Tab-separated table of C-alpha atoms and ligand atoms in Angstrom:
chain	number	residue	atom	x	y	z
A	261	MET	CA	-17.666	-13.242	-1.281
A	262	THR	CA	-15.061	-11.450	0.821
A	263	ARG	CA	-16.283	-8.015	1.860
A	264	VAL	CA	-13.485	-5.441	1.567
A	265	VAL	CA	-13.457	-1.791	2.579
A	266	VAL	CA	-10.797	0.399	0.977
A	267	VAL	CA	-10.217	3.612	2.944
A	268	GLY	CA	-9.351	6.722	0.952
A	269	ALA	CA	-10.465	9.023	-1.823
A	270	GLY	CA	-7.833	9.107	-4.549
A	271	ALA	CA	-6.448	7.371	-7.607
A	272	ARG	CA	-4.468	4.926	-5.452
A	273	GLU	CA	-7.663	3.734	-3.786
A	274	HIS	CA	-9.427	3.597	-7.161
A	275	ALA	CA	-6.650	1.343	-8.521
A	276	LEU	CA	-6.632	-0.915	-5.451
A	277	ALA	CA	-10.428	-1.160	-5.395
A	278	ARG	CA	-10.585	-1.918	-9.092
A	279	ALA	CA	-8.135	-4.821	-8.767
A	280	LEU	CA	-9.897	-6.120	-5.655
A	281	THR	CA	-13.346	-6.104	-7.314
A	282	ALA	CA	-12.143	-9.021	-9.442
A	283	SER	CA	-12.416	-11.271	-6.366
A	284	ALA	CA	-14.248	-9.335	-3.622
A	285	GLU	CA	-17.219	-7.139	-2.861
A	286	VAL	CA	-15.614	-3.725	-2.419
A	287	THR	CA	-16.747	-0.466	-0.855
A	288	VAL	CA	-14.499	2.596	-0.861
A	289	VAL	CA	-14.861	4.918	2.147
A	290	PRO	CA	-15.408	7.700	1.215
A	291	GLY	CA	-14.238	7.229	-2.423
A	292	ASN	CA	-14.874	9.867	-5.070
A	293	ALA	CA	-17.082	10.670	-8.054
A	294	GLY	CA	-14.917	8.767	-10.550
A	295	ILE	CA	-14.712	5.591	-8.464
A	296	ALA	CA	-18.497	5.555	-8.053
A	297	ALA	CA	-18.987	6.171	-11.783
A	298	HIS	CA	-16.800	3.124	-12.438
A	299	GLY	CA	-19.393	0.939	-10.691
A	300	ILE	CA	-17.517	0.556	-7.395
A	301	ALA	CA	-19.577	1.287	-4.277
A	302	CYS	CA	-18.546	4.419	-2.383
A	303	ALA	CA	-19.948	5.375	1.019
A	304	ASP	CA	-19.113	8.027	3.570
A	305	VAL	CA	-20.055	5.926	6.595
A	306	GLU	CA	-18.432	4.433	9.652
A	307	ILE	CA	-16.249	1.549	8.471
A	308	ALA	CA	-17.421	-0.986	11.061
A	309	SER	CA	-21.041	-0.473	9.962
A	310	LEU	CA	-20.140	-2.223	6.683
A	311	HIS	CA	-19.022	-5.387	8.564
A	312	PRO	CA	-15.930	-5.879	6.407
A	313	ASP	CA	-13.846	-9.059	6.365
A	314	LEU	CA	-10.837	-6.917	5.461
A	315	VAL	CA	-10.051	-3.210	5.597
A	316	VAL	CA	-7.311	-1.862	3.321
A	317	VAL	CA	-6.138	1.582	4.393
A	318	GLY	CA	-4.908	3.682	1.450
A	319	PRO	CA	-3.411	6.929	2.821
A	320	GLU	CA	-0.940	7.540	5.619
A	321	GLU	CA	-2.913	10.010	7.751
A	322	PRO	CA	-5.456	7.539	9.142
A	323	LEU	CA	-2.652	5.034	9.843
A	324	VAL	CA	-0.612	7.655	11.707
A	325	ARG	CA	-3.782	8.572	13.678
A	326	GLY	CA	-4.229	4.925	14.728
A	327	LEU	CA	-7.155	3.775	12.569
A	328	ALA	CA	-5.690	0.276	12.193
A	329	ASP	CA	-5.359	-0.077	15.990
A	330	GLU	CA	-8.963	1.053	16.523
A	331	LEU	CA	-10.295	-1.421	13.974
A	332	ARG	CA	-8.180	-4.329	15.237
A	333	ALA	CA	-9.394	-3.630	18.763
A	334	ARG	CA	-12.910	-4.239	17.381
A	335	GLY	CA	-11.859	-7.524	15.789
A	336	VAL	CA	-11.600	-6.262	12.202
A	337	ARG	CA	-8.817	-7.600	9.944
A	338	VAL	CA	-6.705	-4.718	8.622
A	339	PHE	CA	-4.077	-4.260	5.941
A	340	GLY	CA	-1.972	-1.395	7.322
A	341	PRO	CA	0.209	-0.879	10.394
A	342	GLY	CA	-0.899	0.555	13.730
A	343	ALA	CA	0.159	4.016	14.892
A	344	GLU	CA	3.515	2.798	16.239
A	345	GLY	CA	4.514	1.259	12.905
A	346	ALA	CA	3.178	4.272	11.008
A	347	ARG	CA	5.658	6.554	12.806
A	348	LEU	CA	8.212	5.356	10.249
A	349	GLU	CA	6.386	7.642	7.849
A	350	GLY	CA	4.816	10.077	10.294
A	351	SER	CA	8.094	11.539	11.535
A	352	LYS	CA	11.312	11.883	9.546
A	353	ALA	CA	13.264	12.427	12.784
A	354	TYR	CA	11.850	9.169	14.248
A	355	LEU	CA	12.679	7.381	10.988
A	356	LYS	CA	16.297	8.515	11.019
A	357	ASP	CA	16.713	7.437	14.623
A	358	PHE	CA	15.109	4.061	13.775
A	359	LEU	CA	17.417	3.543	10.777
A	360	ASP	CA	20.485	4.282	12.917
A	361	ALA	CA	19.355	1.733	15.472
A	362	ALA	CA	18.624	-0.828	12.752
A	363	GLY	CA	21.845	-0.186	10.820
A	364	VAL	CA	20.054	0.555	7.538
A	365	PRO	CA	22.120	2.499	4.948
A	366	THR	CA	20.763	6.029	4.601
A	367	ALA	CA	21.964	9.605	4.005
A	368	ALA	CA	23.919	11.321	6.794
A	369	TYR	CA	21.663	13.813	8.563
A	370	ALA	CA	21.021	16.076	11.530
A	371	THR	CA	17.771	17.266	13.112
A	372	PHE	CA	17.055	20.829	14.299
A	373	SER	CA	14.325	22.920	15.870
A	374	HIS	CA	16.382	26.095	16.354
A	375	GLU	CA	17.036	28.339	13.418
A	376	ALA	CA	20.548	29.458	14.376
A	377	ASP	CA	21.759	25.867	14.913
A	378	ALA	CA	20.221	24.713	11.637
A	379	LEU	CA	21.748	27.598	9.689
A	380	ALA	CA	25.148	27.016	11.253
A	381	TYR	CA	25.036	23.315	10.299
A	382	LEU	CA	23.937	24.207	6.781
A	383	GLU	CA	27.173	26.185	6.301
A	384	THR	CA	29.166	23.006	7.019
A	385	MET	CA	27.305	20.965	4.361
A	386	SER	CA	28.198	20.686	0.704
A	387	ALA	CA	25.690	20.890	-2.160
A	388	PRO	CA	23.180	19.549	-2.956
A	389	TYR	CA	21.361	20.527	0.234
A	390	VAL	CA	18.369	18.445	1.284
A	391	ILE	CA	15.898	20.001	3.723
A	392	LYS	CA	12.925	18.025	5.030
A	393	THR	CA	10.005	18.888	7.273
A	394	ASP	CA	9.633	16.469	10.137
A	395	GLY	CA	5.918	15.700	9.855
A	396	LEU	CA	3.548	14.653	7.081
A	397	ALA	CA	3.523	17.041	4.126
A	398	ALA	CA	1.936	14.982	1.319
A	399	GLY	CA	5.287	14.377	-0.381
A	400	LYS	CA	5.880	18.098	-0.764
A	401	GLY	CA	7.944	18.860	2.344
A	402	VAL	CA	11.337	18.135	0.798
A	403	LEU	CA	13.595	20.672	-0.911
A	404	VAL	CA	16.695	19.550	-2.801
A	405	THR	CA	18.783	22.501	-3.998
A	406	SER	CA	22.375	23.385	-4.781
A	407	ASP	CA	21.768	27.072	-4.036
A	408	LEU	CA	22.849	27.827	-0.478
A	409	GLU	CA	20.752	30.987	-0.264
A	410	VAL	CA	17.610	29.106	-1.349
A	411	ALA	CA	18.460	26.428	1.229
A	412	ARG	CA	18.813	29.063	3.982
A	413	ARG	CA	15.468	30.627	3.134
A	414	ASP	CA	13.785	27.205	3.153
A	415	VAL	CA	15.160	26.326	6.590
A	416	VAL	CA	13.881	29.629	7.984
A	417	ALA	CA	10.451	29.289	6.329
A	418	LYS	CA	10.031	25.720	7.586
A	419	LEU	CA	11.145	26.431	11.135
A	420	ARG	CA	8.999	29.586	11.417
A	421	GLY	CA	5.977	27.518	10.449
A	422	ASP	CA	5.315	29.598	7.312
A	423	ALA	CA	5.602	26.625	5.014
A	424	PHE	CA	4.076	23.579	6.699
A	425	GLY	CA	2.734	24.798	10.055
A	426	ALA	CA	3.461	22.444	12.933
A	427	ALA	CA	4.738	19.706	10.559
A	428	GLY	CA	7.711	21.980	9.798
A	429	SER	CA	8.656	22.908	13.355
A	430	THR	CA	11.524	20.406	13.224
A	431	VAL	CA	13.694	20.107	10.127
A	432	VAL	CA	16.016	17.345	8.995
A	433	LEU	CA	19.092	18.443	7.033
A	434	GLU	CA	20.468	15.643	4.936
A	435	GLU	CA	23.382	14.741	2.726
A	436	GLY	CA	22.348	14.790	-0.946
A	437	LEU	CA	22.539	11.344	-2.551
A	438	GLU	CA	23.280	10.638	-6.192
A	439	GLY	CA	21.816	7.903	-8.347
A	440	PHE	CA	18.365	6.916	-9.547
A	441	GLU	CA	15.286	6.321	-7.444
A	442	CYS	CA	13.477	3.044	-6.999
A	443	SER	CA	10.269	2.362	-5.085
A	444	LEU	CA	10.291	-1.093	-3.560
A	445	HIS	CA	7.002	-2.143	-1.984
A	446	VAL	CA	7.403	-4.965	0.503
A	447	LEU	CA	4.444	-6.806	2.012
A	448	CYS	CA	5.034	-7.530	5.714
A	449	ASP	CA	2.812	-9.834	7.754
A	450	GLY	CA	4.442	-9.137	11.111
A	451	THR	CA	7.035	-11.856	10.593
A	452	ARG	CA	7.857	-12.303	6.940
A	453	ALA	CA	8.420	-9.851	4.119
A	454	VAL	CA	7.977	-10.340	0.388
A	455	PRO	CA	8.848	-7.725	-2.243
A	456	LEU	CA	6.457	-6.738	-5.012
A	457	LEU	CA	7.685	-5.660	-8.443
A	458	THR	CA	10.038	-2.675	-8.418
A	459	ALA	CA	8.546	0.638	-9.473
A	460	GLN	CA	9.660	4.176	-10.158
A	461	ASP	CA	7.877	7.403	-9.387
A	462	PHE	CA	8.503	10.773	-11.066
A	463	LYS	CA	8.322	13.345	-8.303
A	464	ARG	CA	9.210	16.640	-9.982
A	465	VAL	CA	6.511	18.587	-11.766
A	466	GLY	CA	8.465	19.221	-14.986
A	467	ASP	CA	9.971	17.173	-17.809
A	468	GLY	CA	13.611	16.235	-17.184
A	469	ASP	CA	13.002	16.184	-13.398
A	470	VAL	CA	12.892	19.924	-12.951
A	471	GLY	CA	10.645	22.145	-10.847
A	472	ALA	CA	8.854	21.573	-7.565
A	473	ASN	CA	8.429	18.232	-5.851
A	474	THR	CA	4.902	16.885	-6.182
A	475	GLY	CA	2.993	13.885	-4.890
A	476	GLY	CA	4.129	12.104	-8.088
A	477	MET	CA	3.507	12.850	-11.791
A	478	GLY	CA	3.714	9.302	-13.104
A	479	ALA	CA	5.121	5.856	-12.476
A	480	LEU	CA	6.286	2.670	-14.102
A	481	ALA	CA	6.747	-0.967	-13.086
A	482	PRO	CA	8.865	-2.992	-13.176
A	483	LEU	CA	12.070	-0.932	-13.223
A	484	PRO	CA	14.369	-2.747	-15.686
A	485	VAL	CA	17.687	-1.450	-14.311
A	486	VAL	CA	17.080	-3.159	-10.968
A	487	SER	CA	17.796	-6.883	-11.232
A	488	ASP	CA	16.388	-9.699	-9.090
A	489	GLU	CA	19.807	-9.915	-7.480
A	490	ASP	CA	19.683	-6.162	-6.648
A	491	VAL	CA	16.325	-6.746	-4.977
A	492	ARG	CA	17.783	-9.620	-2.934
A	493	VAL	CA	20.580	-7.322	-1.745
A	494	ILE	CA	18.068	-4.597	-0.791
A	495	MET	CA	15.987	-7.169	1.100
A	496	ARG	CA	19.077	-8.312	3.000
A	497	GLU	CA	20.634	-4.907	3.720
A	498	VAL	CA	17.595	-2.668	4.123
A	499	ILE	CA	14.428	-4.660	4.762
A	500	GLU	CA	15.661	-7.497	6.989
A	501	PRO	CA	17.362	-5.151	9.519
A	502	THR	CA	14.174	-3.064	9.514
A	503	LEU	CA	12.065	-6.102	10.385
A	504	VAL	CA	14.476	-7.025	13.171
A	505	GLU	CA	14.240	-3.510	14.609
A	506	LEU	CA	10.423	-3.506	14.303
A	507	ARG	CA	10.289	-6.748	16.277
A	508	ARG	CA	12.778	-5.411	18.832
A	509	ARG	CA	10.415	-2.480	19.385
A	510	GLY	CA	7.459	-4.843	19.676
A	511	ILE	CA	5.774	-3.543	16.518
A	512	ASP	CA	3.573	-6.040	14.649
A	513	PHE	CA	3.699	-4.484	11.166
A	514	ARG	CA	1.018	-5.859	8.846
A	515	GLY	CA	0.779	-3.968	5.625
A	516	VAL	CA	3.112	-2.600	3.020
A	517	LEU	CA	6.471	-1.083	3.742
A	518	TYR	CA	7.283	1.095	0.785
A	519	ALA	CA	11.008	1.775	0.626
A	520	GLY	CA	12.008	4.874	-1.340
A	521	LEU	CA	15.573	4.076	-2.369
A	522	MET	CA	18.376	5.958	-4.061
A	523	VAL	CA	20.469	3.480	-6.019
A	524	GLY	CA	23.976	4.779	-6.608
A	525	PRO	CA	27.495	3.509	-7.172
A	526	GLY	CA	27.784	2.410	-3.535
A	527	GLY	CA	24.544	0.411	-3.597
A	528	ALA	CA	21.033	1.325	-2.482
A	529	LYS	CA	20.369	3.768	0.358
A	530	LEU	CA	17.025	4.383	1.954
A	531	LEU	CA	15.529	7.858	1.409
A	532	GLU	CA	12.316	7.195	3.252
A	533	TYR	CA	9.790	4.624	4.333
A	534	ASN	CA	6.122	4.970	3.646
A	535	VAL	CA	3.684	2.679	5.388
A	536	ARG	CA	1.144	2.392	2.563
A	537	PHE	CA	1.128	1.991	-1.191
A	538	GLY	CA	2.723	4.786	-3.186
A	539	ASP	CA	0.521	7.062	-5.187
A	540	PRO	CA	1.015	6.798	-8.216
A	541	GLU	CA	2.917	3.492	-7.737
A	542	ALA	CA	-0.340	1.731	-6.757
A	543	GLU	CA	-1.731	2.756	-10.135
A	544	VAL	CA	0.894	0.576	-11.850
A	545	LEU	CA	1.232	-2.217	-9.270
A	546	ALA	CA	-2.452	-2.925	-8.662
A	547	PRO	CA	-3.352	-3.429	-12.345
A	548	LEU	CA	-0.368	-5.787	-12.756
A	549	TYR	CA	-1.299	-7.958	-9.755
A	550	GLY	CA	-4.977	-7.728	-10.696
A	551	ALA	CA	-7.110	-10.565	-9.375
A	552	GLY	CA	-4.172	-11.838	-7.298
A	553	LEU	CA	-4.147	-8.709	-5.139
A	554	LEU	CA	-6.908	-9.794	-2.757
A	555	GLU	CA	-5.091	-12.891	-1.564
A	556	LEU	CA	-1.871	-10.936	-1.130
A	557	LEU	CA	-3.413	-8.215	0.997
A	558	ASP	CA	-5.687	-10.552	2.935
A	559	SER	CA	-2.941	-13.046	3.775
A	560	THR	CA	-0.685	-10.170	4.862
A	561	ALA	CA	-3.387	-8.885	7.196
A	562	ARG	CA	-3.945	-12.419	8.571
A	563	GLY	CA	-0.240	-12.853	9.328
A	564	ASN	CA	0.333	-15.740	6.900
A	565	LEU	CA	1.555	-14.015	3.782
A	566	VAL	CA	1.486	-16.013	0.557
A	567	VAL	CA	4.347	-15.558	-1.875
A	568	PRO	CA	2.956	-13.753	-4.906
A	569	ALA	CA	3.279	-15.054	-8.419
A	570	VAL	CA	5.376	-12.509	-10.322
A	571	PRO	CA	3.067	-10.858	-12.834
A	572	SER	CA	4.193	-10.682	-16.433
A	573	GLY	CA	4.110	-7.492	-18.456
A	574	ALA	CA	4.626	-3.895	-17.459
A	575	ALA	CA	2.634	-0.799	-16.589
A	576	VAL	CA	2.981	2.952	-16.962
A	577	THR	CA	0.805	5.654	-15.437
A	578	VAL	CA	0.698	9.305	-16.421
A	579	VAL	CA	-0.809	11.822	-14.012
A	580	LEU	CA	-2.930	14.701	-15.275
A	581	ALA	CA	-2.811	17.514	-12.726
A	582	ALA	CA	-4.790	20.719	-12.360
A	583	TYR	CA	-3.699	24.153	-13.494
A	584	GLY	CA	-1.439	25.612	-10.800
A	585	TYR	CA	-0.341	22.242	-9.343
A	586	PRO	CA	1.461	21.736	-6.971
A	587	HIS	CA	1.282	25.226	-5.440
A	588	ALA	CA	-2.291	26.391	-6.000
A	589	PRO	CA	-4.322	23.925	-8.057
A	590	ARG	CA	-7.455	25.322	-9.622
A	591	ARG	CA	-10.773	23.507	-9.221
A	592	GLY	CA	-13.798	23.410	-11.433
A	593	ASP	CA	-12.273	22.996	-14.905
A	594	VAL	CA	-14.449	20.747	-17.086
A	595	ILE	CA	-12.722	17.503	-18.135
A	596	PHE	CA	-13.180	16.382	-21.741
A	597	GLY	CA	-12.681	12.880	-23.113
A	598	LEU	CA	-14.378	10.815	-20.407
A	599	GLY	CA	-17.557	8.774	-20.712
A	600	ALA	CA	-20.354	8.548	-18.145
A	601	ASP	CA	-18.387	5.801	-16.372
A	602	GLY	CA	-15.407	8.135	-15.942
A	603	GLN	CA	-13.297	5.985	-18.265
A	604	LEU	CA	-11.972	6.953	-21.692
A	605	ALA	CA	-14.695	8.005	-24.114
A	606	THR	CA	-12.444	6.517	-26.818
A	607	PRO	CA	-11.063	3.337	-25.242
A	608	VAL	CA	-7.394	2.368	-25.624
A	609	GLU	CA	-6.371	-1.251	-25.050
A	610	GLY	CA	-5.044	-1.983	-21.566
A	611	VAL	CA	-5.865	1.478	-20.206
A	612	SER	CA	-7.774	2.403	-17.043
A	613	VAL	CA	-8.483	5.908	-15.801
A	614	PHE	CA	-8.085	6.234	-12.041
A	615	HIS	CA	-9.684	9.308	-10.517
A	616	ALA	CA	-7.708	11.335	-7.989
A	617	GLY	CA	-9.358	14.732	-7.707
A	618	THR	CA	-12.567	14.886	-9.706
A	619	ALA	CA	-16.153	15.843	-8.924
A	620	ARG	CA	-19.399	16.122	-10.946
A	621	ASP	CA	-20.781	19.572	-11.661
A	622	GLU	CA	-24.494	20.442	-11.757
A	623	HIS	CA	-24.681	19.148	-15.361
A	624	GLY	CA	-23.127	15.804	-14.369
A	625	ARG	CA	-19.823	16.589	-16.087
A	626	PHE	CA	-16.517	15.614	-14.504
A	627	VAL	CA	-14.574	18.650	-13.282
A	628	THR	CA	-11.195	19.084	-11.594
A	629	ALA	CA	-11.389	18.992	-7.797
A	630	GLY	CA	-7.871	18.519	-6.524
A	631	GLY	CA	-4.168	18.843	-7.382
A	632	ARG	CA	-3.720	15.551	-9.128
A	633	VAL	CA	-6.865	14.961	-11.161
A	634	LEU	CA	-6.521	11.678	-13.079
A	635	ALA	CA	-3.973	8.875	-13.412
A	636	ILE	CA	-4.030	7.263	-16.851
A	637	SER	CA	-2.674	3.719	-16.404
A	638	ALA	CA	-1.753	1.255	-19.100
A	639	VAL	CA	-0.683	-2.364	-18.844
A	640	ALA	CA	0.988	-4.099	-21.761
A	641	PRO	CA	3.446	-6.891	-22.532
A	642	SER	CA	6.350	-4.376	-22.397
A	643	LEU	CA	7.123	-0.960	-20.885
A	644	GLU	CA	7.457	0.477	-24.347
A	645	VAL	CA	3.947	-0.514	-25.336
A	646	ALA	CA	2.555	0.457	-21.920
A	647	ARG	CA	4.098	3.913	-22.313
A	648	ALA	CA	2.702	4.327	-25.832
A	649	ARG	CA	-0.770	3.281	-24.657
A	650	ALA	CA	-0.744	5.572	-21.626
A	651	TYR	CA	0.233	8.610	-23.699
A	652	ALA	CA	-2.171	7.730	-26.512
A	653	ALA	CA	-4.941	7.646	-23.913
A	654	ALA	CA	-3.776	10.811	-22.148
A	655	GLY	CA	-3.919	12.576	-25.513
A	656	THR	CA	-7.678	12.002	-25.648
A	657	VAL	CA	-8.339	13.673	-22.278
A	658	SER	CA	-8.081	17.408	-21.684
A	659	PHE	CA	-9.019	20.274	-19.433
A	660	GLU	CA	-7.966	23.910	-19.226
A	661	GLY	CA	-4.451	24.370	-17.914
A	662	MET	CA	-3.775	20.611	-17.631
A	663	VAL	CA	-0.312	19.825	-16.217
A	664	MET	CA	1.280	16.615	-17.528
A	665	ARG	CA	4.830	15.378	-17.980
A	666	SER	CA	5.651	14.079	-21.435
A	667	ASP	CA	8.688	12.034	-20.377
A	668	ILE	CA	7.314	9.458	-17.951
A	669	ALA	CA	9.191	6.168	-18.584
A	670	ARG	CA	10.945	7.661	-21.613
A	671	LYS	CA	14.500	6.913	-20.503
A	672	VAL	CA	13.865	3.277	-19.721
A	673	VAL	CA	12.371	2.530	-23.105
A	674	SER	CA	14.737	4.527	-25.307
B	21	AMP	P1	11.228	11.899	0.569
B	21	AMP	O1	9.856	12.462	0.886
B	21	AMP	O2	12.134	11.821	1.727
B	21	AMP	O3	11.198	10.683	-0.284
B	21	AMP	O4	11.859	12.956	-0.440
B	21	AMP	C1	11.181	13.329	-1.624
B	21	AMP	C2	12.154	13.337	-2.774
B	21	AMP	O5	13.244	14.213	-2.519
B	21	AMP	C3	12.803	11.996	-3.019
B	21	AMP	O6	12.015	11.164	-3.774
B	21	AMP	C4	14.070	12.411	-3.742
B	21	AMP	O7	13.786	12.727	-5.087
B	21	AMP	C5	14.443	13.675	-3.040
B	21	AMP	N1	15.380	13.383	-1.932
B	21	AMP	C6	15.062	13.119	-0.654
B	21	AMP	N2	16.136	12.906	0.098
B	21	AMP	C7	17.204	13.015	-0.725
B	21	AMP	C8	18.623	12.903	-0.542
B	21	AMP	N3	19.166	12.639	0.651
B	21	AMP	N4	19.402	13.062	-1.632
B	21	AMP	C9	18.867	13.357	-2.846
B	21	AMP	N5	17.550	13.485	-3.074
B	21	AMP	C10	16.707	13.318	-2.036
B	22	LIG	N1	4.833	8.133	-4.754
B	22	LIG	C1	5.115	8.939	-3.632
B	22	LIG	C2	4.291	8.654	-2.474
B	22	LIG	O1	3.306	7.959	-2.543
B	22	LIG	O2	4.630	9.126	-1.407
């Protein structure tokens, strides 16, 4: 059996590992309490010591640090780009420069490290104002506001390092785009690119897309308003020029290019690239691809990508976050409604519980141990049924101060 190591410790890695266990022997490094409870091996060891046939890197930080390069240098097959390719996500300023060079449609922008220049430029912009930290900020470094005074304060806080430390020492000020968001995950084997099902992530903490940006409060796939023809246009206008520019820069990108797109009246524009699976998008995509995921990831890493069969059905995931998320999540609240295996104590058809931030207390109970705590994922023949299953399941799980949106996927099914 193929030996696979999944690197990471969250719900995304749980979902990927779960789908891969259908056809491989999987170890998650380091994993978490809920993944281990689900019968998937977790180990906090050096990856090479496990002699994997394939390593799948979940989060962006190790990719930006060059983990994929280190492993490839030792002859290990890796799903995930090297440090050069990961700069697409690691630096917003690099990304914008790359997109200009490639001719990819994106929001107009300017980059600043000096407060006075940034504030002067801000006065020339019209609302909504979009202010981004340059470096990695776990999806939380972006402010979109129509209040100029709030925008000014954010620029100052970011540039003074109050908000994100060194990651904020350069800011990108961007034109606000209108439309709806779509996450398109594209597998790239260095030469070819194949899109997976479209997905949508819900980034704001509150119902109706209000409140702070988070890592993602829920997701759905596929996104019905985006047609196959729309995807072909995005591949032609966004992805193909990106691949050409990657090759021009000598970057052999083997992994997933996750395009965060704003689809508006003038077509799709790129908001950002991520160089790994979205979290929580992986929690809807991985269960849909299921046993087919191993071949997809392995052939991508080998450089001879197979074209995936399009899965039928739909999936919805609802994130349960800790009290105080996203600003100051509280740890240690006891979670009710889970069995010893970390899955639903009262099972609901088609539902898996993926653990993001959980731990076991001294009595063996699951407790909150991070901002996002659990992702409740449901697959079903339709989005409507998937949504109903996910919320039925979420209703059986509880902990003090639980933060959950009640409107994930509501618009697309009503
Ligand atoms: P990013 O990390 O760049 O994807 O930004 C996080 C979120 O901020 C996105 O998912 C959008 O909801 C929002 N956002 C980012 N850039 C823009 C923009 N130019 N116009 C409108 N909303 C944006
Ligand atoms: N779903 C947002 C992210 O993974 O960055």
